[in-house]
Short mmCIF file of C-alpha atoms in Angstrom, two decimals:
data_model
loop_
_atom_site.label_atom_id
_atom_site.label_comp_id
_atom_site.label_asym_id
_atom_site.label_seq_id
_atom_site.Cartn_x
_atom_site.Cartn_y
_atom_site.Cartn_z
CA UNK A 200 76.17 -179.83 -87.55
CA UNK A 201 75.06 -181.04 -90.63
CA UNK A 202 74.32 -177.93 -92.28
CA UNK A 203 78.30 -177.16 -91.78
CA UNK A 204 79.35 -180.53 -92.30
CA UNK A 205 78.27 -180.35 -95.56
CA UNK A 206 79.75 -177.62 -96.57
CA UNK A 207 82.92 -179.14 -95.89
CA UNK A 208 82.73 -181.80 -97.82
CA UNK A 209 81.44 -180.32 -100.37
CA UNK A 210 84.04 -177.76 -100.54
CA UNK A 211 82.70 -175.08 -100.05
CA UNK A 212 84.52 -173.97 -96.98
CA UNK A 213 87.30 -171.44 -97.32
CA UNK A 214 90.55 -171.49 -95.18
CA UNK A 215 92.97 -168.56 -93.42
CA UNK A 216 96.30 -168.94 -92.59
CA UNK A 217 98.24 -166.62 -90.90
CA UNK A 218 101.35 -166.78 -89.17
CA UNK A 219 102.41 -163.91 -86.38
CA UNK A 220 104.62 -163.37 -84.56
CA UNK A 221 104.01 -165.79 -81.41
CA UNK A 222 101.54 -168.26 -83.35
CA UNK A 223 100.65 -169.24 -86.59
CA UNK A 224 97.11 -170.14 -86.97
CA UNK A 225 94.02 -171.82 -89.69
CA UNK A 226 91.45 -170.56 -89.23
CA UNK A 227 88.77 -172.61 -91.53
CA UNK A 228 85.31 -170.11 -92.11
CA UNK A 229 82.03 -171.36 -94.01
CA UNK A 230 79.18 -169.07 -96.58
CA UNK A 231 78.81 -167.26 -94.16
CA UNK A 232 81.75 -166.43 -92.79
CA UNK A 233 81.59 -167.01 -89.40
CA UNK A 234 84.62 -169.55 -88.39
CA UNK A 235 84.01 -172.61 -88.18
CA UNK A 236 87.40 -174.64 -86.97
CA UNK A 237 91.00 -173.70 -86.25
CA UNK A 238 93.73 -174.48 -85.78
CA UNK A 239 97.71 -173.06 -84.75
CA UNK A 240 101.13 -173.67 -83.37
CA UNK A 241 102.89 -171.61 -81.13
CA UNK A 242 106.24 -169.79 -82.11
CA UNK A 243 108.68 -167.70 -81.34
CA UNK A 244 111.37 -165.15 -83.43
CA UNK A 245 115.18 -165.71 -81.56
CA UNK A 246 118.08 -163.69 -81.48
CA UNK A 247 121.00 -164.63 -83.85
CA UNK A 248 123.91 -162.01 -84.70
CA UNK A 249 122.57 -159.95 -83.65
CA UNK A 250 119.38 -160.30 -86.27
CA UNK A 251 115.52 -161.28 -85.11
CA UNK A 252 115.04 -164.42 -87.60
CA UNK A 253 112.47 -167.17 -87.81
CA UNK A 254 114.39 -170.35 -89.57
CA UNK A 255 111.90 -171.73 -92.60
CA UNK A 256 112.53 -175.50 -91.69
CA UNK A 257 110.46 -173.89 -88.40
CA UNK A 258 107.96 -172.02 -91.21
CA UNK A 259 106.83 -174.79 -92.55
CA UNK A 260 106.71 -176.58 -89.83
CA UNK A 261 105.27 -174.29 -88.08
CA UNK A 262 102.22 -174.40 -90.28
CA UNK A 263 101.98 -177.80 -90.78
CA UNK A 264 101.40 -177.76 -87.77
CA UNK A 265 98.74 -175.83 -87.49
CA UNK A 266 96.70 -177.07 -90.37
CA UNK A 267 96.90 -180.77 -88.81
CA UNK A 268 95.16 -179.41 -85.80
CA UNK A 269 92.88 -177.69 -87.69
CA UNK A 270 92.36 -180.93 -90.06
CA UNK A 271 91.58 -183.12 -86.19
CA UNK A 272 89.80 -180.22 -84.82
CA UNK A 273 87.25 -180.58 -88.19
CA UNK A 274 86.87 -184.39 -87.69
CA UNK A 275 85.91 -184.08 -83.67
CA UNK A 276 83.67 -181.86 -84.42
CA UNK A 277 81.93 -182.72 -88.00
CA UNK A 278 83.20 -185.69 -88.33
CA UNK A 279 84.17 -185.50 -91.91
CA UNK A 280 87.68 -184.91 -93.32
CA UNK A 281 89.15 -182.16 -95.09
CA UNK A 282 89.74 -183.30 -97.88
CA UNK A 283 89.88 -179.98 -100.06
CA UNK A 284 89.15 -175.96 -100.75
CA UNK A 285 87.09 -172.89 -102.20
CA UNK A 286 89.62 -170.83 -101.46
CA UNK A 287 92.28 -170.12 -99.29
CA UNK A 288 94.65 -167.19 -98.51
CA UNK A 289 98.21 -167.08 -95.96
CA UNK A 290 99.17 -162.86 -94.52
CA UNK A 291 101.66 -163.31 -92.53
CA UNK A 292 103.68 -160.77 -90.05
CA UNK A 293 104.62 -157.66 -92.48
CA UNK A 294 107.74 -156.64 -94.68
CA UNK A 295 111.11 -158.17 -93.74
CA UNK A 296 113.95 -159.39 -96.28
CA UNK A 297 113.51 -162.45 -97.38
CA UNK A 298 116.07 -162.89 -100.43
CA UNK A 299 116.30 -165.73 -102.67
CA UNK A 300 118.19 -167.22 -105.86
CA UNK A 301 117.28 -167.85 -109.52
CA UNK A 302 116.92 -171.96 -108.09
CA UNK A 303 115.18 -170.47 -105.04
CA UNK A 304 118.09 -171.32 -102.94
CA UNK A 305 117.91 -167.81 -99.74
CA UNK A 306 120.47 -166.00 -99.28
CA UNK A 307 120.47 -164.83 -96.00
CA UNK A 308 118.72 -165.01 -92.86
CA UNK A 309 114.92 -164.03 -92.93
CA UNK A 310 115.31 -160.38 -91.52
CA UNK A 311 111.81 -159.59 -89.59
CA UNK A 312 110.55 -156.23 -88.72
CA UNK A 313 111.73 -156.09 -85.43
CA UNK A 314 114.94 -155.64 -86.11
CA UNK A 315 115.83 -151.63 -86.30
CA UNK A 316 119.86 -152.35 -88.73
CA UNK A 317 118.73 -150.77 -90.96
CA UNK A 318 118.49 -146.39 -89.75
CA UNK A 319 121.39 -145.73 -92.84
CA UNK A 320 119.19 -146.62 -95.40
CA UNK A 321 115.83 -145.96 -94.96
CA UNK A 322 117.36 -142.52 -93.73
CA UNK A 323 118.93 -141.48 -97.37
CA UNK A 324 115.69 -143.17 -98.48
CA UNK A 325 113.72 -140.92 -96.84
CA UNK A 326 115.35 -138.16 -98.37
CA UNK A 327 115.96 -139.75 -101.97
CA UNK A 328 112.15 -140.25 -102.31
CA UNK A 329 111.06 -137.50 -100.39
CA UNK A 330 108.72 -140.15 -98.53
CA UNK A 331 108.68 -142.07 -95.18
CA UNK A 332 110.63 -144.87 -95.46
CA UNK A 333 111.34 -147.17 -92.03
CA UNK A 334 113.47 -149.23 -91.10
CA UNK A 335 111.34 -152.32 -90.91
CA UNK A 336 111.03 -152.17 -94.65
CA UNK A 337 112.20 -154.81 -97.78
CA UNK A 338 113.56 -152.00 -99.78
CA UNK A 339 114.98 -150.09 -96.35
CA UNK A 340 116.65 -153.43 -95.94
CA UNK A 341 117.78 -153.95 -99.23
CA UNK A 342 119.30 -151.34 -99.57
CA UNK A 343 120.99 -151.05 -96.13
CA UNK A 344 122.04 -154.55 -97.57
CA UNK A 345 123.52 -153.03 -100.52
CA UNK A 346 124.95 -149.83 -98.42
CA UNK A 347 126.50 -153.00 -96.20
CA UNK A 348 128.36 -154.49 -99.38
CA UNK A 349 126.75 -157.90 -98.41
CA UNK A 350 128.15 -160.47 -101.16
CA UNK A 351 125.02 -162.27 -102.53
CA UNK A 352 123.62 -159.24 -103.77
CA UNK A 353 125.01 -160.07 -107.31
CA UNK A 354 122.57 -163.28 -106.79
CA UNK A 355 119.10 -161.72 -105.68
CA UNK A 356 116.19 -162.58 -108.68
CA UNK A 357 113.38 -162.92 -105.77
CA UNK A 358 112.65 -160.58 -103.16
CA UNK A 359 109.22 -161.18 -101.11
CA UNK A 360 108.19 -161.00 -97.43
CA UNK A 361 106.93 -164.56 -95.60
CA UNK A 362 103.68 -163.95 -97.02
CA UNK A 363 104.83 -163.91 -99.91
CA UNK A 364 107.25 -166.73 -99.76
CA UNK A 365 105.48 -168.88 -98.45
CA UNK A 366 102.33 -168.25 -101.19
CA UNK A 367 105.05 -168.36 -103.44
CA UNK A 368 105.38 -172.22 -102.69
CA UNK A 369 102.11 -172.80 -102.01
CA UNK A 370 101.09 -171.79 -105.60
CA UNK A 371 104.05 -171.48 -107.86
CA UNK A 372 103.60 -167.36 -107.49
CA UNK A 373 105.15 -164.19 -107.03
CA UNK A 374 102.55 -162.08 -106.31
CA UNK A 375 101.62 -159.75 -102.80
CA UNK A 376 98.55 -157.82 -101.63
CA UNK A 377 99.00 -154.37 -102.06
CA UNK A 378 98.52 -154.02 -98.42
CA UNK A 379 101.67 -155.74 -98.27
CA UNK A 380 103.36 -154.18 -101.55
CA UNK A 381 103.24 -151.07 -100.09
CA UNK A 382 105.40 -151.93 -96.46
CA UNK A 383 108.45 -153.78 -99.28
CA UNK A 384 108.13 -150.14 -101.58
CA UNK A 385 106.11 -147.07 -101.92
CA UNK A 386 102.85 -147.75 -103.95
CA UNK A 387 101.08 -145.34 -105.65
CA UNK A 388 97.72 -145.19 -105.13
CA UNK A 389 97.39 -143.41 -109.01
CA UNK A 390 97.86 -146.79 -110.59
CA UNK A 391 97.92 -149.91 -108.07
CA UNK A 392 101.17 -150.21 -108.10
CA UNK A 393 104.90 -149.04 -107.14
CA UNK A 394 105.68 -145.31 -107.96
CA UNK A 395 107.38 -145.16 -111.05
CA UNK A 396 109.05 -141.96 -109.73
CA UNK A 397 110.99 -143.60 -107.16
CA UNK A 398 111.40 -147.28 -108.82
CA UNK A 399 113.74 -144.51 -111.76
CA UNK A 400 115.10 -142.83 -108.42
CA UNK A 401 116.47 -146.40 -106.69
CA UNK A 402 117.47 -148.16 -109.95
CA UNK A 403 119.69 -144.77 -110.13
CA UNK A 404 121.05 -144.89 -106.97
CA UNK A 405 122.05 -148.07 -107.27
CA UNK A 406 123.24 -148.34 -110.86
CA UNK A 407 127.14 -148.11 -110.34
CA UNK A 408 127.15 -151.35 -108.24
CA UNK A 409 127.05 -153.05 -111.65
CA UNK A 410 124.01 -155.44 -110.47
CA UNK A 411 122.48 -157.81 -113.50
CA UNK A 412 118.59 -156.83 -111.81
CA UNK A 413 116.49 -153.67 -111.18
CA UNK A 414 114.49 -153.33 -108.76
CA UNK A 415 111.08 -154.91 -110.52
CA UNK A 416 112.87 -157.71 -111.74
CA UNK A 417 112.85 -158.27 -108.36
CA UNK A 418 109.81 -157.20 -106.43
CA UNK A 419 106.69 -159.35 -107.02
CA UNK A 420 103.97 -158.45 -109.35
CA UNK A 421 100.72 -156.18 -106.98
CA UNK A 422 97.42 -157.78 -106.94
CA UNK A 423 94.68 -155.71 -105.56
CA UNK A 424 91.97 -157.96 -103.90
CA UNK A 425 89.86 -160.27 -105.40
CA UNK A 426 92.60 -160.14 -108.54
CA UNK A 427 93.70 -163.90 -109.85
CA UNK A 428 97.17 -164.94 -107.76
CA UNK A 429 96.90 -168.15 -109.09
CA UNK A 430 95.75 -172.04 -106.97
CA UNK A 431 96.93 -174.71 -105.08
CA UNK A 432 99.63 -176.45 -106.60
CA UNK A 433 99.80 -179.97 -105.98
CA UNK A 434 103.01 -179.00 -104.28
CA UNK A 435 101.73 -176.71 -102.64
CA UNK A 436 98.87 -178.68 -100.80
CA UNK A 437 101.42 -181.45 -99.90
CA UNK A 438 103.37 -178.64 -98.37
CA UNK A 439 99.98 -178.13 -96.59
CA UNK A 440 99.05 -181.65 -95.70
CA UNK A 441 101.68 -183.87 -95.65
CA UNK A 442 99.21 -186.81 -95.83
CA UNK A 443 98.31 -186.23 -98.99
CA UNK A 444 94.50 -185.67 -97.95
CA UNK A 445 93.92 -182.07 -99.31
CA UNK A 446 93.32 -181.35 -102.92
CA UNK A 447 94.68 -178.45 -105.44
CA UNK A 448 93.21 -176.79 -107.61
CA UNK A 449 91.35 -173.83 -104.31
CA UNK A 450 91.52 -170.08 -105.20
CA UNK A 451 94.62 -168.65 -103.12
CA UNK A 452 94.29 -164.47 -102.57
CA UNK A 453 96.61 -162.58 -103.33
CA UNK A 454 99.34 -162.37 -100.11
CA UNK A 455 98.87 -159.89 -97.15
CA UNK A 456 100.67 -158.60 -93.86
CA UNK A 457 98.40 -158.69 -90.68
CA UNK A 458 98.14 -155.19 -91.69
CA UNK A 459 95.86 -155.42 -94.30
CA UNK A 460 93.89 -158.73 -92.52
CA UNK A 461 93.89 -156.09 -89.39
CA UNK A 462 91.67 -153.73 -91.74
CA UNK A 463 89.71 -156.46 -93.25
CA UNK A 464 89.09 -158.12 -89.53
CA UNK A 465 87.76 -154.83 -88.13
CA UNK A 466 86.06 -153.73 -91.47
CA UNK A 467 88.24 -150.58 -91.61
CA UNK A 468 88.94 -149.83 -94.79
CA UNK A 469 86.93 -147.55 -96.13
CA UNK A 470 87.62 -143.83 -95.97
CA UNK A 471 87.71 -141.82 -92.17
CA UNK A 472 88.52 -145.41 -90.44
CA UNK A 473 90.88 -147.14 -88.57
CA UNK A 474 92.28 -150.06 -86.47
CA UNK A 475 94.77 -150.72 -84.14
CA UNK A 476 95.66 -154.11 -83.84
CA UNK A 477 97.46 -154.86 -79.99
CA UNK A 478 100.11 -157.89 -80.30
CA UNK A 479 102.97 -157.93 -79.16
CA UNK A 480 103.39 -155.06 -81.45
CA UNK A 481 101.10 -152.82 -82.19
CA UNK A 482 99.99 -150.60 -85.17
CA UNK A 483 96.83 -148.18 -85.81
CA UNK A 484 95.82 -147.84 -89.22
CA UNK A 485 93.91 -144.39 -90.22
CA UNK A 486 92.49 -144.27 -94.54
CA UNK A 487 93.12 -141.22 -95.59
CA UNK A 488 90.57 -138.94 -97.31
CA UNK A 489 93.23 -136.57 -97.65
CA UNK A 490 97.37 -136.09 -98.32
CA UNK A 491 98.97 -135.65 -95.08
CA UNK A 492 101.06 -131.70 -95.09
CA UNK A 493 104.08 -133.15 -95.30
CA UNK A 494 106.43 -136.02 -94.05
CA UNK A 495 106.91 -137.70 -91.11
CA UNK A 496 109.09 -140.22 -89.34
CA UNK A 497 106.58 -141.35 -87.41
CA UNK A 498 103.28 -141.49 -89.92
CA UNK A 499 104.72 -145.14 -91.98
CA UNK A 500 101.49 -144.42 -95.37
CA UNK A 501 100.91 -147.35 -97.01
CA UNK A 502 97.40 -149.18 -98.15
CA UNK A 503 94.21 -150.48 -98.08
CA UNK A 504 93.81 -154.00 -99.52
CA UNK A 505 92.72 -152.62 -102.54
CA UNK A 506 95.20 -149.92 -102.71
CA UNK A 507 94.12 -146.99 -100.60
CA UNK A 508 96.29 -144.40 -98.82
CA UNK A 509 96.61 -145.21 -95.34
CA UNK A 510 98.78 -143.35 -92.53
CA UNK A 511 99.81 -145.94 -90.26
CA UNK A 512 101.87 -145.56 -86.93
CA UNK A 513 103.33 -149.18 -85.77
CA UNK A 514 105.73 -149.39 -82.63
CA UNK A 515 107.67 -152.59 -82.23
CA UNK A 516 107.13 -152.96 -78.63
CA UNK A 517 103.38 -153.69 -77.19
CA UNK A 518 102.79 -156.73 -74.73
CA UNK A 519 105.90 -158.62 -74.68
CA UNK A 520 106.33 -156.95 -71.11
CA UNK A 521 103.43 -156.99 -69.65
CA UNK A 522 103.66 -160.30 -70.41
CA UNK A 523 107.49 -160.91 -69.36
CA UNK A 524 106.23 -159.46 -66.09
CA UNK A 525 102.81 -161.91 -65.27
CA UNK A 526 104.71 -164.93 -66.07
CA UNK A 527 106.87 -162.82 -62.83
CA UNK A 528 103.99 -162.91 -60.47
CA UNK A 529 102.79 -166.59 -61.66
CA UNK A 530 105.99 -167.21 -60.65
CA UNK A 531 105.18 -165.23 -57.53
CA UNK A 532 102.05 -166.65 -57.10
CA UNK A 533 103.68 -170.81 -56.93
CA UNK A 534 106.73 -169.16 -54.46
CA UNK A 535 103.52 -169.03 -52.25
CA UNK A 536 101.76 -172.26 -52.50
CA UNK A 537 99.20 -169.89 -54.59
CA UNK A 538 97.72 -172.35 -58.16
CA UNK A 539 96.40 -169.40 -60.71
CA UNK A 540 96.64 -169.57 -64.73
CA UNK A 541 97.53 -167.48 -66.39
CA UNK A 542 94.75 -165.99 -68.05
CA UNK A 543 94.00 -165.30 -63.99
CA UNK A 544 97.06 -163.39 -63.06
CA UNK A 545 96.35 -161.06 -66.67
CA UNK A 546 92.43 -160.13 -65.71
CA UNK A 547 94.26 -158.94 -62.76
CA UNK A 548 96.58 -157.25 -64.10
CA UNK A 549 93.81 -155.28 -67.18
CA UNK A 550 91.09 -154.62 -64.07
CA UNK A 551 93.62 -153.39 -62.16
CA UNK A 552 94.23 -150.75 -64.65
CA UNK A 553 91.03 -149.52 -64.43
CA UNK A 554 91.15 -148.61 -60.33
CA UNK A 555 94.88 -147.24 -60.56
CA UNK A 556 95.63 -143.27 -60.09
CA UNK A 557 94.24 -141.51 -63.10
CA UNK A 558 98.37 -140.81 -64.37
CA UNK A 559 99.23 -143.83 -62.55
CA UNK A 560 100.68 -142.19 -59.99
CA UNK A 561 104.28 -141.08 -60.43
CA UNK A 562 105.08 -145.29 -61.82
CA UNK A 563 106.17 -145.26 -65.64
CA UNK A 564 106.64 -148.47 -67.62
CA UNK A 565 108.90 -148.19 -70.93
CA UNK A 566 108.10 -151.78 -72.33
CA UNK A 567 110.26 -151.44 -74.46
CA UNK A 568 112.58 -154.92 -75.53
CA UNK A 569 113.58 -154.26 -79.16
CA UNK A 570 114.21 -150.74 -80.24
CA UNK A 571 111.57 -148.18 -81.03
CA UNK A 572 112.03 -145.98 -84.22
CA UNK A 573 108.29 -143.85 -83.34
CA UNK A 574 110.92 -142.51 -79.72
CA UNK A 575 113.98 -142.57 -82.03
CA UNK A 576 115.19 -145.74 -80.24
CA UNK A 577 117.52 -149.06 -81.99
CA UNK A 578 117.11 -150.58 -79.69
CA UNK A 579 115.15 -151.00 -76.01
CA UNK A 580 115.45 -152.15 -72.62
CA UNK A 581 112.77 -152.76 -70.71
CA UNK A 582 112.15 -149.79 -67.59
CA UNK A 583 110.02 -149.34 -64.56
CA UNK A 584 111.11 -145.65 -62.91
CA UNK A 585 109.20 -144.23 -60.31
CA UNK A 586 110.47 -141.52 -58.09
CA UNK A 587 110.71 -142.00 -54.28
CA UNK A 588 107.89 -140.43 -52.84
CA UNK A 589 105.53 -142.64 -56.28
CA UNK A 590 102.16 -144.40 -54.88
CA UNK A 591 103.98 -148.28 -56.34
CA UNK A 592 100.40 -149.47 -55.47
CA UNK A 593 99.07 -152.99 -57.74
CA UNK A 594 96.48 -150.76 -59.12
CA UNK A 595 99.69 -148.31 -60.30
CA UNK A 596 101.58 -151.22 -61.32
CA UNK A 597 98.95 -152.63 -63.43
CA UNK A 598 97.80 -149.59 -64.63
CA UNK A 599 101.97 -148.26 -66.04
CA UNK A 600 102.20 -151.71 -67.60
CA UNK A 601 98.73 -151.29 -69.75
CA UNK A 602 99.27 -148.09 -70.31
CA UNK A 603 102.56 -147.62 -71.43
CA UNK A 604 101.85 -150.88 -73.86
CA UNK A 605 100.45 -147.44 -76.28
CA UNK A 606 102.64 -144.63 -74.97
CA UNK A 607 104.88 -145.01 -78.57
CA UNK A 608 101.85 -145.32 -80.14
CA UNK A 609 100.20 -142.53 -78.48
CA UNK A 610 102.85 -140.29 -79.01
CA UNK A 611 102.97 -141.12 -83.12
CA UNK A 612 99.14 -140.46 -82.78
CA UNK A 613 99.35 -137.41 -82.08
CA UNK A 614 100.65 -135.82 -84.81
CA UNK A 615 97.73 -137.69 -87.32
CA UNK A 616 95.05 -135.58 -84.67
CA UNK A 617 98.11 -132.12 -85.13
CA UNK A 618 97.05 -133.04 -88.78
CA UNK A 619 93.24 -133.31 -88.14
CA UNK A 620 92.35 -136.26 -89.56
CA UNK A 621 89.15 -136.96 -89.79
CA UNK A 622 88.47 -141.03 -87.89
CA UNK A 623 84.35 -141.60 -88.16
CA UNK A 624 85.19 -144.89 -86.34
CA UNK A 625 88.49 -146.85 -84.82
CA UNK A 626 87.96 -149.97 -84.31
CA UNK A 627 90.33 -153.16 -81.65
CA UNK A 628 91.35 -155.50 -81.60
CA UNK A 629 94.04 -158.27 -80.64
CA UNK A 630 95.34 -160.09 -77.20
CA UNK A 631 95.18 -156.01 -75.92
CA UNK A 632 91.69 -156.61 -75.76
CA UNK A 633 91.21 -159.83 -74.05
CA UNK A 634 89.92 -159.26 -71.28
CA UNK A 635 86.74 -156.72 -71.71
CA UNK A 636 86.83 -153.53 -71.47
CA UNK A 637 89.97 -152.30 -69.81
CA UNK A 638 92.38 -152.33 -72.47
CA UNK A 639 89.94 -150.65 -74.45
CA UNK A 640 89.21 -148.44 -71.86
CA UNK A 641 92.93 -146.79 -71.49
CA UNK A 642 93.45 -147.01 -75.15
CA UNK A 643 90.72 -144.61 -76.20
CA UNK A 644 91.48 -142.15 -73.34
CA UNK A 645 95.56 -142.57 -74.22
CA UNK A 646 94.09 -141.52 -77.98
CA UNK A 647 91.35 -138.98 -76.40
CA UNK A 648 89.29 -141.04 -78.60
CA UNK A 649 86.47 -143.33 -79.09
CA UNK A 650 86.70 -147.36 -79.58
CA UNK A 651 85.30 -150.47 -80.45
CA UNK A 652 85.55 -153.38 -80.18
CA UNK A 653 83.97 -156.22 -82.76
CA UNK A 654 82.76 -159.57 -81.17
CA UNK A 655 84.97 -160.71 -83.60
CA UNK A 656 87.66 -159.05 -82.44
CA UNK A 657 89.46 -161.81 -81.31
CA UNK A 658 89.13 -163.32 -84.45
CA UNK A 659 92.24 -161.52 -85.64
CA UNK A 660 94.46 -161.54 -89.12
CA UNK A 661 94.14 -164.50 -89.62
CA UNK A 662 90.47 -164.40 -89.49
CA UNK A 663 90.54 -161.67 -91.83
CA UNK A 664 93.07 -163.30 -93.98
CA UNK A 665 89.90 -166.02 -94.56
CA UNK A 666 87.69 -163.18 -95.61
CA UNK A 667 90.35 -162.04 -98.05
CA UNK A 668 90.34 -165.55 -100.23
CA UNK A 669 86.16 -165.74 -99.55
CA UNK A 670 86.01 -162.48 -101.53
CA UNK A 671 88.23 -164.03 -104.46
CA UNK A 672 85.76 -166.59 -104.26
CA UNK A 673 82.61 -164.86 -103.95
CA UNK A 674 82.21 -161.29 -105.64
CA UNK A 675 80.37 -160.49 -108.01
CA UNK A 676 81.57 -158.34 -111.53
CA UNK A 677 82.43 -154.68 -109.77
CA UNK A 678 81.42 -154.92 -106.20
CA UNK A 679 84.01 -153.67 -103.79
CA UNK A 680 85.55 -155.21 -101.43
CA UNK A 681 84.07 -152.44 -98.21
CA UNK A 682 81.03 -153.29 -100.26
CA UNK A 683 81.73 -156.98 -100.27
CA UNK A 684 82.20 -156.86 -95.87
CA UNK A 685 80.11 -154.22 -94.88
CA UNK A 686 76.82 -155.71 -96.90
CA UNK A 687 77.84 -159.81 -96.36
CA UNK A 688 80.19 -159.98 -93.70
CA UNK A 689 79.05 -157.21 -91.00
CA UNK A 690 75.69 -156.64 -91.43
CA UNK A 691 74.83 -157.88 -88.29
CA UNK A 692 77.90 -157.50 -85.82
CA UNK A 693 77.23 -156.49 -82.81
CA UNK A 694 80.23 -154.26 -81.42
CA UNK A 695 80.52 -152.68 -77.97
CA UNK A 696 82.60 -148.80 -77.94
CA UNK A 697 83.72 -147.16 -74.90
CA UNK A 698 84.24 -143.15 -75.20
CA UNK A 699 87.25 -141.39 -73.56
CA UNK A 700 86.25 -140.22 -69.64
CA UNK A 701 87.96 -136.30 -69.50
CA UNK A 702 90.14 -137.68 -65.96
CA UNK A 703 91.71 -140.38 -67.56
CA UNK A 704 91.82 -138.38 -70.85
CA UNK A 705 93.88 -135.83 -68.58
CA UNK A 706 95.71 -138.56 -66.53
CA UNK A 707 97.43 -140.37 -69.47
CA UNK A 708 98.46 -137.17 -71.39
CA UNK A 709 100.94 -136.38 -68.29
CA UNK A 710 101.57 -140.12 -67.90
CA UNK A 711 102.63 -139.92 -71.79
CA UNK A 712 104.90 -136.71 -71.02
CA UNK A 713 107.04 -138.35 -67.52
CA UNK A 714 107.74 -141.75 -69.97
CA UNK A 715 109.02 -138.77 -72.77
CA UNK A 716 111.17 -137.72 -70.14
CA UNK A 717 112.46 -141.10 -69.01
CA UNK A 718 113.71 -141.38 -73.07
CA UNK A 719 116.46 -140.28 -71.77
CA UNK A 720 117.02 -143.07 -69.45
CA UNK A 721 116.57 -145.32 -71.49
CA UNK A 722 119.20 -144.43 -73.84
CA UNK A 723 121.71 -144.13 -71.02
CA UNK A 724 120.61 -148.45 -70.07
CA UNK A 725 121.09 -148.85 -73.61
CA UNK A 726 125.04 -147.06 -73.93
CA UNK A 727 125.64 -148.94 -70.69
CA UNK A 728 124.00 -152.39 -70.58
CA UNK A 729 124.64 -154.55 -73.39
#
């Protein structure tokens, strides 16, 4: 305890901050990279005028609340004040659209990854570039705004993501880590920056609009992990800590998205490694050793925080429906006069899922709260479907929830399997894996691939961002991120690996076929239920 207090007092601790979909979390790490304190703030997106968004006032109120909780945790544990840091880094939910004018005025609402309003733009740009452009990418949102003739575009001076904006406010630098930048606009892994051919094609496509900017004028500069992304300014320190205790000067890592921090937190940044991050959304990322044979609309091509090409399957929906059913079950327990915690309900759901029929007994769950491009849907209507002869037991119901959360991901990952993409290790992290064994077992069977979960899996993205900040501060000359993580962070990490059971895999393959067959019913519900 005294050693940790000394690290904090002498300004050698490192901070990772991540703005997730439902939680803003700060994690402080010591010199051994282990977490020593944390603080968080719960928030939720808003659906306003058909747009999923967060208000910037809520962003800063949440950051300050999470940081205040971290400070209180430090004082409670170690009896010292947090006055200065060696380094820090900011990450956030990936991509989306956040435009500003030359004076820093926000030009429209923050359009998050969850929106599926850019189908026309994504299709047009995919055709123009011969490269898959997902709907949530910043360039798709920008081009859709152009197609819509939105009035703010002539004033556009800076386009960024949530992580990039918070970083800008803390440092004054309009930069982006390459992993997050690869979800703004395609990256050329040979040059480590935006693809020059595609930049030229985009500028040519919009030249007739007569805007006073070109694409590279508004996009952030691209940086690799470990590069100089600025330092915490006095104004930035006051934004983090309005009490004025935190001092300026800490080194700041290039901002990243939650995809990049997930790769870092699971040591999945080397070729033939991958990870599955499962929470409100779910995405799998596999670092490729060779390009895919063609463009797939279900597969996003992004990069690691050091620019290596990554195949990504991103699904907008994962645990939201499990959370909704868990809340309903808690209400049932309360109505029955039983006191049951949410943790106990989640444990019951996940563990019961292991005892259900392998194919869920004919019960099918479509947990689609929002649109899901992987299955071709621009909106969602959560549905539970079953045939009259289905075995509606609690175990089958639970299994359909836990398996259904991964069905869209499985459909995308099956494409990589057909492409014969080699994966040496696939690591899971996020809330889906919080109950030991259950989610891990079902995902292993769904993907027919061994899934490992580290002891540190619960630390997630904020810890991954802290590791990137530590690499920024501590890297030796020519030391790669892969070497830093393997040698100095994960050398003695413990993990549990579960291999797929053949009967489970066959059952969940049959379940996925039923899931796919029910998508027409989902389309009908979208059409009829507004």
